[in-house]
Amino acid sequence: CQKTFTLNNGNVIPAVALGTWQSGEDQDVVYKAVKAALAVGYRHIDTAMMYGNEAEVGRGIRDGLKEAGLKREDIFVTTKLATIHGRPSMVPKAFEDSLARLDIGYIDLYMMHWPIALNPASGKLIPLKPDGSRDIDEELDGKFELTWGAMEKLLDTGKVKNIGVANFSIPNLERLLKTAKVVPAVNQVELHPYLPQNKLLEYCKSKGIHCSAYSPLGSSNSTLLQNETLAKIAKAHDTSIAQTLVSWGITRGSVLPKSVNPERIKSNIETVELTEQEIQEINDISKTNTKRFVRPNWGIPVFDEDFE
Ligand code: A2P
């Protein structure tokens, strides 16, 4: 699928990306997955400092580009600011470190990974309090607007083409937009038929913010991949449920299916044209089945339903 979307700054984002979260401990696996993806036509790779794989993803990109005869500018690479680097003073170095690990010259899209900053003093990537909730950065005191201000300044370096956010709900976007000089190009959130987030998508559209879907297949241990409606539609197109999910997803925004299996990587980008009726049937799935698969214990409101 070579479909693209145009962002609010005129830049283009490819509709399907290889997701690399939870690609496993063995870093060679994600390296091979990235190369396999570039070889079969993916032009968009999504990673994050918090996935712990930027170096191997970068190596996969560099080798994959060479092997596929592609140039750096043929592809779009996203990475994300870790939650322990939310203080504005930490953002430039966190960005440079990500870029150095990836070693690909520039980043296409740099995102604030969560609307939350965690205590940077603990020495841990995800510091926790004794009760299991996240150890919030008291110095930043929840002011993600300040983090965003530091991210805006990164655009002046020319080393990042677009900045965005991830996991932002409508109330948090409203707050951010009050002081933002640059409207986020993208909001990357969990999106699939069990969590279609229609209101959030509508809100983002009204503000010119593109939405990218993470966990579009329902993440690991997905129950989506057994859904009967999806199975029926997949069968009608002689395709898989995963392909049906990606095909539905790209009617709404960009989609980031994760796989480390070369055959599944190849198949996930082979989308089909769904009919209006099929799209409607998939839209209706959330009337009877809803599930958010990714819900860390933040201890404070993050998702839209937390604010209701
Ligand atoms: P694997 O990496 O072994 O392929 P999500 O993108 O929603 O996070 O879902 C990723 C999960 O779905 C992973 O467990 C991944 O496992 C699995 N997966 C990816 N592509 C397919 C596919 N085409 N069919 C079935 N499972 C898939």
CSV table of C-alpha atoms and ligand atoms in Angstrom, one decimal:
chain,number,residue,atom,x,y,z
A,1,CYS,CA,0.0,0.0,0.0
A,2,GLN,CA,1.7,3.2,-1.1
A,3,LYS,CA,-1.1,5.5,0.0
A,4,THR,CA,0.0,8.7,1.7
A,5,PHE,CA,-1.6,11.5,3.7
A,6,THR,CA,-0.7,15.2,3.7
A,7,LEU,CA,0.0,16.7,7.1
A,8,ASN,CA,-0.9,20.2,8.2
A,9,ASN,CA,2.5,21.6,7.2
A,10,GLY,CA,2.3,20.1,3.7
A,11,ASN,CA,4.6,17.2,4.4
A,12,VAL,CA,3.6,13.7,3.4
A,13,ILE,CA,3.3,10.6,5.7
A,14,PRO,CA,3.0,7.1,4.2
A,15,ALA,CA,-0.2,5.3,5.2
A,16,VAL,CA,1.3,2.1,6.5
A,17,ALA,CA,4.3,1.9,8.9
A,18,LEU,CA,6.1,-1.0,10.4
A,19,GLY,CA,5.5,-0.8,14.2
A,20,THR,CA,8.4,-2.0,16.3
A,21,TRP,CA,7.0,-1.9,19.9
A,22,GLN,CA,7.4,-5.3,21.6
A,23,SER,CA,9.6,-6.6,18.9
A,24,GLY,CA,11.4,-8.7,21.6
A,25,GLU,CA,14.7,-8.9,23.5
A,26,ASP,CA,16.7,-10.2,20.6
A,27,GLN,CA,17.7,-7.0,18.8
A,28,ASP,CA,18.6,-8.9,15.7
A,29,VAL,CA,14.9,-9.7,15.3
A,30,VAL,CA,13.9,-6.1,14.9
A,31,TYR,CA,16.9,-5.4,12.7
A,32,LYS,CA,15.7,-8.2,10.3
A,33,ALA,CA,12.1,-7.0,10.5
A,34,VAL,CA,13.0,-3.5,9.4
A,35,LYS,CA,15.0,-4.8,6.5
A,36,ALA,CA,12.2,-7.1,5.5
A,37,ALA,CA,9.7,-4.3,5.6
A,38,LEU,CA,11.8,-2.0,3.4
A,39,ALA,CA,12.3,-4.8,1.0
A,40,VAL,CA,8.6,-5.4,0.5
A,41,GLY,CA,7.6,-1.8,0.1
A,42,TYR,CA,7.2,-0.2,3.6
A,43,ARG,CA,8.3,3.4,3.5
A,44,HIS,CA,7.5,4.3,7.1
A,45,ILE,CA,9.1,2.9,10.2
A,46,ASP,CA,7.9,3.7,13.7
A,47,THR,CA,10.1,3.4,16.8
A,48,ALA,CA,10.6,5.2,20.2
A,49,MET,CA,13.4,5.7,22.7
A,50,MET,CA,11.2,3.7,25.2
A,51,TYR,CA,11.1,0.7,22.9
A,52,GLY,CA,14.8,0.3,23.5
A,53,ASN,CA,15.5,-0.6,19.9
A,54,GLU,CA,16.5,2.6,18.1
A,55,ALA,CA,20.0,1.5,17.4
A,56,GLU,CA,18.9,-1.8,15.8
A,57,VAL,CA,16.0,-0.1,14.0
A,58,GLY,CA,18.5,2.4,12.6
A,59,ARG,CA,20.9,-0.3,11.5
A,60,GLY,CA,18.0,-2.1,9.8
A,61,ILE,CA,17.1,1.2,8.1
A,62,ARG,CA,20.6,1.9,6.9
A,63,ASP,CA,21.2,-1.7,5.6
A,64,GLY,CA,17.6,-2.0,4.3
A,65,LEU,CA,17.9,1.2,2.2
A,66,LYS,CA,21.2,0.0,0.7
A,67,GLU,CA,19.8,-3.5,-0.1
A,68,ALA,CA,16.6,-2.1,-1.6
A,69,GLY,CA,18.4,0.6,-3.6
A,70,LEU,CA,16.5,3.4,-1.8
A,71,LYS,CA,17.6,6.8,-0.5
A,72,ARG,CA,17.0,8.2,3.0
A,73,GLU,CA,14.5,10.7,1.6
A,74,ASP,CA,12.4,7.8,0.2
A,75,ILE,CA,11.3,6.8,3.7
A,76,PHE,CA,9.7,8.3,6.8
A,77,VAL,CA,11.0,7.5,10.2
A,78,THR,CA,9.2,8.3,13.5
A,79,THR,CA,10.7,8.2,17.0
A,80,LYS,CA,9.5,9.5,20.3
A,81,LEU,CA,10.7,11.5,23.4
A,82,ALA,CA,10.7,9.2,26.5
A,83,THR,CA,8.6,10.2,29.4
A,84,ILE,CA,11.7,10.6,31.7
A,85,HIS,CA,12.9,13.4,29.4
A,86,GLY,CA,9.9,15.7,29.6
A,87,ARG,CA,11.7,18.7,31.2
A,88,PRO,CA,12.4,21.3,28.5
A,89,SER,CA,16.1,21.4,29.3
A,90,MET,CA,16.3,17.6,28.6
A,91,VAL,CA,14.6,17.7,25.2
A,92,PRO,CA,17.4,18.7,22.9
A,93,LYS,CA,19.8,16.1,24.3
A,94,ALA,CA,17.1,13.4,24.3
A,95,PHE,CA,16.5,14.2,20.6
A,96,GLU,CA,20.2,14.2,19.7
A,97,ASP,CA,20.7,10.9,21.5
A,98,SER,CA,17.8,9.3,19.6
A,99,LEU,CA,19.2,10.6,16.3
A,100,ALA,CA,22.6,9.3,17.2
A,101,ARG,CA,21.3,5.9,18.0
A,102,LEU,CA,19.3,5.8,14.8
A,103,ASP,CA,22.2,7.3,12.8
A,104,ILE,CA,20.0,8.2,9.8
A,105,GLY,CA,20.8,11.9,9.4
A,106,TYR,CA,17.4,13.3,10.4
A,107,ILE,CA,14.1,12.3,11.9
A,108,ASP,CA,10.9,12.7,9.9
A,109,LEU,CA,8.6,12.8,13.0
A,110,TYR,CA,9.5,13.3,16.6
A,111,MET,CA,6.7,12.8,19.1
A,112,MET,CA,6.0,13.4,22.8
A,113,HIS,CA,5.4,9.8,23.7
A,114,TRP,CA,2.8,10.5,26.5
A,115,PRO,CA,1.2,13.6,27.9
A,116,ILE,CA,3.1,12.7,31.1
A,117,ALA,CA,6.6,13.3,32.4
A,118,LEU,CA,8.2,10.8,34.8
A,119,ASN,CA,10.8,11.3,37.4
A,120,PRO,CA,14.2,11.5,35.6
A,121,ALA,CA,16.2,11.0,38.8
A,122,SER,CA,15.4,7.4,39.4
A,123,GLY,CA,17.7,6.0,36.7
A,124,LYS,CA,14.9,3.9,35.3
A,125,LEU,CA,13.2,4.2,32.0
A,126,ILE,CA,9.8,3.7,33.5
A,127,PRO,CA,10.1,4.7,37.2
A,128,LEU,CA,7.3,3.3,39.4
A,129,LYS,CA,6.0,4.1,42.8
A,130,PRO,CA,5.7,1.4,45.5
A,131,ASP,CA,1.9,1.0,44.6
A,132,GLY,CA,2.9,0.2,41.0
A,133,SER,CA,1.7,3.5,39.5
A,134,ARG,CA,4.1,5.7,37.5
A,135,ASP,CA,6.5,8.0,39.4
A,136,ILE,CA,5.5,11.4,38.1
A,137,ASP,CA,8.1,14.2,37.6
A,138,GLU,CA,7.1,16.7,40.3
A,139,GLU,CA,9.4,19.4,39.0
A,140,LEU,CA,7.7,19.6,35.6
A,141,ASP,CA,4.4,19.2,37.5
A,142,GLY,CA,2.3,18.0,34.5
A,143,LYS,CA,3.1,21.0,32.3
A,144,PHE,CA,3.5,19.1,29.0
A,145,GLU,CA,3.1,22.5,27.3
A,146,LEU,CA,6.6,23.3,28.3
A,147,THR,CA,7.9,20.0,26.9
A,148,TRP,CA,6.1,20.9,23.6
A,149,GLY,CA,7.7,24.3,23.6
A,150,ALA,CA,11.1,22.7,23.6
A,151,MET,CA,10.0,20.3,20.9
A,152,GLU,CA,9.0,23.2,18.7
A,153,LYS,CA,12.5,24.6,19.0
A,154,LEU,CA,13.9,21.4,17.5
A,155,LEU,CA,12.3,22.3,14.2
A,156,ASP,CA,14.9,25.1,13.9
A,157,THR,CA,17.7,22.6,13.8
A,158,GLY,CA,16.5,21.2,10.5
A,159,LYS,CA,17.1,17.7,11.9
A,160,VAL,CA,13.5,17.0,12.4
A,161,LYS,CA,10.8,17.6,9.7
A,162,ASN,CA,7.6,17.2,11.8
A,163,ILE,CA,6.7,17.2,15.5
A,164,GLY,CA,3.7,15.4,17.0
A,165,VAL,CA,2.2,13.9,20.1
A,166,ALA,CA,1.1,10.5,21.1
A,167,ASN,CA,-1.6,9.3,23.4
A,168,PHE,CA,-3.2,12.7,23.6
A,169,SER,CA,-6.9,12.9,24.5
A,170,ILE,CA,-9.3,15.8,23.5
A,171,PRO,CA,-8.9,17.6,26.9
A,172,ASN,CA,-5.1,17.4,26.7
A,173,LEU,CA,-5.0,18.5,23.1
A,174,GLU,CA,-7.3,21.5,24.0
A,175,ARG,CA,-4.8,22.4,26.7
A,176,LEU,CA,-1.8,22.0,24.4
A,177,LEU,CA,-3.3,24.1,21.6
A,178,LYS,CA,-3.9,27.1,24.0
A,179,THR,CA,-0.1,27.7,24.1
A,180,ALA,CA,1.2,25.8,21.1
A,181,LYS,CA,3.0,27.8,18.4
A,182,VAL,CA,3.1,24.7,16.2
A,183,VAL,CA,0.0,22.6,15.9
A,184,PRO,CA,1.1,18.9,16.3
A,185,ALA,CA,1.3,17.3,12.8
A,186,VAL,CA,0.2,13.9,14.2
A,187,ASN,CA,-1.4,12.4,17.3
A,188,GLN,CA,-0.5,8.7,17.5
A,189,VAL,CA,-3.1,6.8,19.5
A,190,GLU,CA,-4.5,3.3,20.0
A,191,LEU,CA,-7.0,2.8,17.2
A,192,HIS,CA,-8.9,-0.3,16.0
A,193,PRO,CA,-12.5,-1.5,15.7
A,194,TYR,CA,-12.7,-2.2,19.4
A,195,LEU,CA,-11.5,1.4,20.1
A,196,PRO,CA,-12.4,3.5,17.1
A,197,GLN,CA,-12.1,6.8,19.0
A,198,ASN,CA,-14.5,8.6,16.7
A,199,LYS,CA,-14.8,11.8,18.7
A,200,LEU,CA,-11.0,12.1,19.0
A,201,LEU,CA,-10.6,11.6,15.3
A,202,GLU,CA,-13.2,14.2,14.5
A,203,TYR,CA,-11.6,16.6,16.9
A,204,CYS,CA,-8.2,16.1,15.5
A,205,LYS,CA,-9.5,16.5,11.9
A,206,SER,CA,-11.1,19.8,12.9
A,207,LYS,CA,-7.7,21.0,14.2
A,208,GLY,CA,-5.7,19.7,11.2
A,209,ILE,CA,-4.0,16.9,13.3
A,210,HIS,CA,-3.4,13.7,11.5
A,211,CYS,CA,-4.1,10.5,13.5
A,212,SER,CA,-1.9,7.4,13.4
A,213,ALA,CA,-3.1,4.1,14.7
A,214,TYR,CA,-1.0,2.1,17.0
A,215,SER,CA,-1.9,-1.5,18.0
A,216,PRO,CA,-4.2,-1.6,14.9
A,217,LEU,CA,-4.4,-5.4,15.2
A,218,GLY,CA,-5.2,-5.3,18.9
A,219,SER,CA,-1.6,-5.6,20.1
A,220,SER,CA,-0.3,-8.9,21.5
A,221,ASN,CA,-2.9,-11.5,22.7
A,222,SER,CA,-5.4,-9.8,20.4
A,223,THR,CA,-9.0,-10.9,20.5
A,224,LEU,CA,-9.7,-8.8,17.4
A,225,LEU,CA,-8.0,-11.3,15.2
A,226,GLN,CA,-10.8,-13.8,16.1
A,227,ASN,CA,-13.7,-11.3,15.5
A,228,GLU,CA,-16.5,-12.9,13.4
A,229,THR,CA,-17.5,-9.8,11.5
A,230,LEU,CA,-13.9,-9.2,10.5
A,231,ALA,CA,-13.5,-12.9,9.6
A,232,LYS,CA,-16.5,-12.7,7.3
A,233,ILE,CA,-15.3,-9.6,5.5
A,234,ALA,CA,-11.7,-11.0,5.2
A,235,LYS,CA,-13.1,-14.1,3.6
A,236,ALA,CA,-15.1,-12.1,1.1
A,237,HIS,CA,-11.9,-10.5,-0.1
A,238,ASP,CA,-9.8,-13.7,0.2
A,239,THR,CA,-7.6,-11.9,2.6
A,240,SER,CA,-6.7,-12.1,6.3
A,241,ILE,CA,-8.2,-10.4,9.3
A,242,ALA,CA,-5.0,-8.4,9.8
A,243,GLN,CA,-5.1,-7.2,6.2
A,244,THR,CA,-8.8,-6.2,6.7
A,245,LEU,CA,-7.9,-4.3,9.8
A,246,VAL,CA,-5.1,-2.4,8.0
A,247,SER,CA,-7.4,-1.8,5.0
A,248,TRP,CA,-10.1,-0.3,7.4
A,249,GLY,CA,-7.5,1.7,9.3
A,250,ILE,CA,-6.1,3.5,6.2
A,251,THR,CA,-9.6,4.8,5.5
A,252,ARG,CA,-9.2,6.8,8.7
A,253,GLY,CA,-5.5,7.7,9.0
A,254,SER,CA,-2.1,6.0,9.0
A,255,VAL,CA,-1.7,2.6,10.5
A,256,LEU,CA,1.3,1.0,12.3
A,257,PRO,CA,1.0,-2.8,12.4
A,258,LYS,CA,3.8,-4.5,14.3
A,259,SER,CA,5.2,-7.8,13.2
A,260,VAL,CA,8.6,-9.4,13.3
A,261,ASN,CA,7.6,-12.2,11.0
A,262,PRO,CA,8.6,-11.6,7.3
A,263,GLU,CA,5.5,-13.3,5.9
A,264,ARG,CA,3.2,-11.3,8.1
A,265,ILE,CA,5.2,-8.1,7.5
A,266,LYS,CA,4.7,-8.6,3.7
A,267,SER,CA,1.0,-9.4,4.0
A,268,ASN,CA,0.1,-6.5,6.3
A,269,ILE,CA,0.9,-4.0,3.6
A,270,GLU,CA,-1.2,-5.8,1.0
A,271,THR,CA,-4.5,-3.9,1.6
A,272,VAL,CA,-7.8,-4.4,-0.1
A,273,GLU,CA,-10.6,-1.9,-1.1
A,274,LEU,CA,-13.5,-2.3,1.3
A,275,THR,CA,-17.0,-1.4,0.4
A,276,GLU,CA,-18.9,1.4,2.2
A,277,GLN,CA,-21.1,-1.3,3.7
A,278,GLU,CA,-18.1,-3.3,5.0
A,279,ILE,CA,-16.6,-0.2,6.5
A,280,GLN,CA,-19.9,0.5,8.2
A,281,GLU,CA,-20.1,-3.1,9.5
A,282,ILE,CA,-16.5,-2.7,11.0
A,283,ASN,CA,-17.5,0.7,12.4
A,284,ASP,CA,-20.4,-0.9,14.2
A,285,ILE,CA,-18.2,-3.6,15.9
A,286,SER,CA,-17.5,-1.2,18.8
A,287,LYS,CA,-21.3,-1.1,19.6
A,288,THR,CA,-20.9,-4.5,21.1
A,289,ASN,CA,-17.2,-4.9,21.7
A,290,THR,CA,-14.9,-2.2,23.1
A,291,LYS,CA,-11.4,-2.7,24.5
A,292,ARG,CA,-8.4,-0.5,25.1
A,293,PHE,CA,-5.5,-2.9,25.0
A,294,VAL,CA,-2.7,-0.5,26.2
A,295,ARG,CA,-3.5,1.1,29.5
A,296,PRO,CA,-0.5,1.8,31.7
A,297,ASN,CA,-1.1,2.7,35.3
A,298,TRP,CA,-0.4,6.4,35.2
A,299,GLY,CA,-2.3,7.3,38.3
A,300,ILE,CA,-3.7,10.4,36.7
A,301,PRO,CA,-6.2,11.0,33.9
A,302,VAL,CA,-4.7,10.4,30.4
A,303,PHE,CA,-7.3,8.9,28.0
A,304,ASP,CA,-10.6,10.5,27.0
A,305,GLU,CA,-12.6,8.1,29.1
A,306,ASP,CA,-10.6,9.1,32.2
A,307,PHE,CA,-11.9,12.6,31.9
A,308,GLU,CA,-15.6,11.7,31.6
B,1,A2P,P1,4.3,-11.1,15.2
B,1,A2P,O1,5.2,-10.0,15.4
B,1,A2P,O2,4.8,-12.4,15.6
B,1,A2P,O3,3.7,-11.1,13.7
B,1,A2P,P2,-0.4,-4.6,16.8
B,1,A2P,O4,0.2,-4.2,15.5
B,1,A2P,O5,-1.8,-4.4,17.0
B,1,A2P,O6,0.5,-4.2,18.0
B,1,A2P,O7,-0.3,-6.2,16.8
B,1,A2P,C1,0.8,-6.9,16.8
B,1,A2P,C2,0.6,-8.4,17.1
B,1,A2P,O8,-0.1,-9.0,16.1
B,1,A2P,C3,1.9,-9.1,17.3
B,1,A2P,O9,1.7,-10.1,18.3
B,1,A2P,C4,2.2,-9.7,16.0
B,1,A2P,O10,3.0,-10.8,16.1
B,1,A2P,C5,0.8,-10.0,15.5
B,1,A2P,N1,0.6,-9.9,14.0
B,1,A2P,C6,1.2,-9.1,13.2
B,1,A2P,N2,0.7,-9.3,11.9
B,1,A2P,C7,-0.1,-10.3,12.0
B,1,A2P,C8,-0.9,-11.0,11.0
B,1,A2P,N3,-0.8,-10.7,9.7
B,1,A2P,N4,-1.6,-12.1,11.4
B,1,A2P,C9,-1.7,-12.4,12.7
B,1,A2P,N5,-1.0,-11.8,13.7
B,1,A2P,C10,-0.2,-10.7,13.3
